Amino acid sequence: MIFLAILSGGCAEEEPEAAPEPVKVEGELAAYLDEKYGAAFDWTLVNGEVHHGNQPMNAIDDVHEMYRHMGVNLEPYAGEYLTYYHFDIEESCTEPDGDEQRFSFTVVLTEDEEKIIGDHMVLNGYEPGGIATVSSDVLFEQIGCE
């Protein structure tokens, strides 16, 4: 019985996830996008949501490898809570079979939102992961849609 009490008390519980808050592309975020991508960033971001991580970033190699593939290095932030700004992208494309593809854009920040760690794109409806941020022309060519 004492063992169970110690075991249950020693397990870190996940904090409940806070409701996402609305966020606009402005200020430091707009400056980041302009500095990093400039005119090459030809996506139109729809105002989005900020999500505060409800558990610390773990040190699982698969997760870090997935983010590294998308151009985001999370290894220095193992054990920290992260913040995610998530925006839908206005532009879409149509595949040869007629299916419309929609995309979203995520910016990863430290919990205090003082440092932008990186960004990536997501092809909506596909799990897991995402892709490195590219221009619409490059992405549409890569996935074969117009």
mmCIF file of C-alpha atoms in Angstrom:
data_model
loop_
_atom_site.group_PDB
_atom_site.id
_atom_site.type_symbol
_atom_site.label_atom_id
_atom_site.label_comp_id
_atom_site.label_asym_id
_atom_site.label_seq_id
_atom_site.Cartn_x
_atom_site.Cartn_y
_atom_site.Cartn_z
ATOM 1 C CA MET A 1 0.000 0.000 0.000
ATOM 2 C CA ILE A 2 2.800 2.431 0.826
ATOM 3 C CA PHE A 3 4.498 1.458 -2.456
ATOM 4 C CA LEU A 4 1.343 2.383 -4.407
ATOM 5 C CA ALA A 5 1.106 5.739 -2.632
ATOM 6 C CA ILE A 6 4.744 6.523 -3.412
ATOM 7 C CA LEU A 7 4.360 5.330 -7.004
ATOM 8 C CA SER A 8 1.236 7.380 -7.658
ATOM 9 C CA GLY A 9 2.720 10.462 -6.036
ATOM 10 C CA GLY A 10 5.913 10.147 -8.084
ATOM 11 C CA CYS A 11 4.207 10.089 -11.464
ATOM 12 C CA ALA A 12 4.107 13.459 -13.146
ATOM 13 C CA GLU A 13 0.597 14.271 -14.230
ATOM 14 C CA GLU A 14 -0.127 16.117 -17.406
ATOM 15 C CA GLU A 15 -1.608 19.539 -16.768
ATOM 16 C CA PRO A 16 -5.037 20.093 -18.308
ATOM 17 C CA GLU A 17 -4.713 21.760 -21.690
ATOM 18 C CA ALA A 18 -5.715 25.399 -21.607
ATOM 19 C CA ALA A 19 -8.166 26.614 -24.222
ATOM 20 C CA PRO A 20 -6.372 28.138 -27.215
ATOM 21 C CA GLU A 21 -6.295 31.918 -27.344
ATOM 22 C CA PRO A 22 -6.729 33.958 -30.539
ATOM 23 C CA VAL A 23 -3.541 35.494 -31.961
ATOM 24 C CA LYS A 24 -2.809 37.811 -34.890
ATOM 25 C CA VAL A 25 0.180 37.977 -37.199
ATOM 26 C CA GLU A 26 1.713 41.201 -35.903
ATOM 27 C CA GLY A 27 4.585 42.620 -33.892
ATOM 28 C CA GLU A 28 7.527 40.300 -33.289
ATOM 29 C CA LEU A 29 5.890 37.440 -35.174
ATOM 30 C CA ALA A 30 5.394 39.568 -38.304
ATOM 31 C CA ALA A 31 9.003 40.797 -38.022
ATOM 32 C CA TYR A 32 10.226 37.184 -37.678
ATOM 33 C CA LEU A 33 8.366 36.102 -40.823
ATOM 34 C CA ASP A 34 9.621 39.118 -42.780
ATOM 35 C CA GLU A 35 13.220 38.650 -41.615
ATOM 36 C CA LYS A 36 13.312 34.893 -42.185
ATOM 37 C CA TYR A 37 11.313 34.641 -45.405
ATOM 38 C CA GLY A 38 10.813 38.148 -46.778
ATOM 39 C CA ALA A 39 9.098 38.162 -50.165
ATOM 40 C CA ALA A 40 9.647 34.393 -50.499
ATOM 41 C CA PHE A 41 6.948 33.800 -47.887
ATOM 42 C CA ASP A 42 4.012 34.038 -50.240
ATOM 43 C CA TRP A 43 1.406 32.504 -47.950
ATOM 44 C CA THR A 44 -1.487 34.454 -46.457
ATOM 45 C CA LEU A 45 -1.850 33.499 -42.804
ATOM 46 C CA VAL A 46 -5.309 33.667 -41.313
ATOM 47 C CA ASN A 47 -5.326 34.878 -37.717
ATOM 48 C CA GLY A 48 -4.854 31.839 -35.558
ATOM 49 C CA GLU A 49 -4.520 30.446 -32.069
ATOM 50 C CA VAL A 50 -1.817 30.168 -29.465
ATOM 51 C CA HIS A 51 -1.519 26.856 -27.634
ATOM 52 C CA HIS A 52 0.493 26.552 -24.444
ATOM 53 C CA GLY A 53 2.061 23.109 -24.006
ATOM 54 C CA ASN A 54 0.471 21.101 -21.211
ATOM 55 C CA GLN A 55 3.472 18.840 -20.691
ATOM 56 C CA PRO A 56 7.214 19.376 -20.972
ATOM 57 C CA MET A 57 8.939 18.577 -24.263
ATOM 58 C CA ASN A 58 10.266 15.075 -23.856
ATOM 59 C CA ALA A 59 13.552 13.720 -25.069
ATOM 60 C CA ILE A 60 12.143 11.059 -27.419
ATOM 61 C CA ASP A 61 14.491 10.809 -30.386
ATOM 62 C CA ASP A 62 11.641 10.163 -32.866
ATOM 63 C CA VAL A 63 9.917 13.437 -31.940
ATOM 64 C CA HIS A 64 13.158 15.399 -32.182
ATOM 65 C CA GLU A 65 13.983 13.727 -35.518
ATOM 66 C CA MET A 66 10.525 14.581 -36.908
ATOM 67 C CA TYR A 67 10.931 18.252 -35.925
ATOM 68 C CA ARG A 68 14.546 18.320 -37.150
ATOM 69 C CA HIS A 69 13.264 17.073 -40.546
ATOM 70 C CA MET A 70 10.939 20.108 -40.551
ATOM 71 C CA GLY A 71 13.833 22.461 -39.732
ATOM 72 C CA VAL A 72 13.128 22.870 -35.995
ATOM 73 C CA ASN A 73 15.688 21.783 -33.357
ATOM 74 C CA LEU A 74 13.883 21.017 -30.075
ATOM 75 C CA GLU A 75 16.698 19.126 -28.332
ATOM 76 C CA PRO A 76 17.910 22.154 -26.321
ATOM 77 C CA TYR A 77 14.362 22.503 -24.934
ATOM 78 C CA ALA A 78 13.918 18.980 -23.525
ATOM 79 C CA GLY A 79 12.035 19.222 -20.224
ATOM 80 C CA GLU A 80 10.628 22.675 -21.004
ATOM 81 C CA TYR A 81 7.065 23.652 -21.796
ATOM 82 C CA LEU A 82 6.676 25.149 -25.272
ATOM 83 C CA THR A 83 4.179 27.504 -26.886
ATOM 84 C CA TYR A 84 2.764 26.986 -30.383
ATOM 85 C CA TYR A 85 1.222 29.642 -32.626
ATOM 86 C CA HIS A 86 -0.964 27.880 -35.175
ATOM 87 C CA PHE A 87 -2.341 29.640 -38.269
ATOM 88 C CA ASP A 88 -4.466 28.353 -41.113
ATOM 89 C CA ILE A 89 -3.162 29.311 -44.548
ATOM 90 C CA GLU A 90 -5.614 31.002 -46.901
ATOM 91 C CA GLU A 91 -4.133 29.512 -50.085
ATOM 92 C CA SER A 92 -5.034 25.979 -51.127
ATOM 93 C CA CYS A 93 -4.426 23.814 -54.173
ATOM 94 C CA THR A 94 -6.277 21.144 -56.098
ATOM 95 C CA GLU A 95 -4.786 17.734 -56.854
ATOM 96 C CA PRO A 96 -5.319 16.078 -60.265
ATOM 97 C CA ASP A 97 -8.065 13.889 -58.730
ATOM 98 C CA GLY A 98 -9.966 17.019 -57.677
ATOM 99 C CA ASP A 99 -9.183 16.865 -53.938
ATOM 100 C CA GLU A 100 -8.503 20.279 -52.394
ATOM 101 C CA GLN A 101 -5.466 20.480 -50.105
ATOM 102 C CA ARG A 102 -5.347 22.999 -47.262
ATOM 103 C CA PHE A 103 -2.362 23.919 -45.138
ATOM 104 C CA SER A 104 -1.457 25.436 -41.805
ATOM 105 C CA PHE A 105 1.642 27.068 -40.345
ATOM 106 C CA THR A 106 3.029 26.629 -36.846
ATOM 107 C CA VAL A 107 5.609 28.738 -35.017
ATOM 108 C CA VAL A 108 7.230 27.118 -31.957
ATOM 109 C CA LEU A 109 8.309 29.383 -29.095
ATOM 110 C CA THR A 110 9.645 29.037 -25.586
ATOM 111 C CA GLU A 111 6.993 28.932 -22.862
ATOM 112 C CA ASP A 112 7.508 32.610 -21.997
ATOM 113 C CA GLU A 113 7.215 33.443 -25.734
ATOM 114 C CA GLU A 114 10.512 35.343 -25.519
ATOM 115 C CA LYS A 115 12.320 33.210 -28.119
ATOM 116 C CA ILE A 116 11.116 31.804 -31.430
ATOM 117 C CA ILE A 117 12.554 28.307 -31.824
ATOM 118 C CA GLY A 118 11.400 27.628 -35.378
ATOM 119 C CA ASP A 119 8.464 26.999 -37.677
ATOM 120 C CA HIS A 120 6.966 24.378 -39.955
ATOM 121 C CA MET A 121 3.971 23.712 -42.165
ATOM 122 C CA VAL A 122 1.283 21.053 -41.962
ATOM 123 C CA LEU A 123 -0.744 19.517 -44.761
ATOM 124 C CA ASN A 124 -4.123 19.494 -43.013
ATOM 125 C CA GLY A 125 -5.680 16.079 -42.569
ATOM 126 C CA TYR A 126 -2.373 14.205 -42.584
ATOM 127 C CA GLU A 127 -0.747 12.890 -39.423
ATOM 128 C CA PRO A 128 1.866 12.868 -38.003
ATOM 129 C CA GLY A 129 4.216 15.752 -38.378
ATOM 130 C CA GLY A 130 4.601 18.293 -41.074
ATOM 131 C CA ILE A 131 7.025 19.724 -43.566
ATOM 132 C CA ALA A 132 9.696 22.399 -43.614
ATOM 133 C CA THR A 133 8.367 25.839 -44.518
ATOM 134 C CA VAL A 134 8.532 26.486 -48.266
ATOM 135 C CA SER A 135 6.880 28.839 -50.734
ATOM 136 C CA SER A 136 3.515 27.951 -52.222
ATOM 137 C CA ASP A 137 5.056 27.351 -55.666
ATOM 138 C CA VAL A 138 7.580 24.884 -54.260
ATOM 139 C CA LEU A 139 5.023 23.068 -52.114
ATOM 140 C CA PHE A 140 2.417 22.809 -54.858
ATOM 141 C CA GLU A 141 5.060 21.369 -57.183
ATOM 142 C CA GLN A 142 6.274 18.913 -54.502
ATOM 143 C CA ILE A 143 2.809 17.498 -53.847
ATOM 144 C CA GLY A 144 1.636 17.756 -57.450
ATOM 145 C CA CYS A 145 -1.294 20.133 -57.213
ATOM 146 C CA GLU A 146 -2.322 23.472 -58.693
#
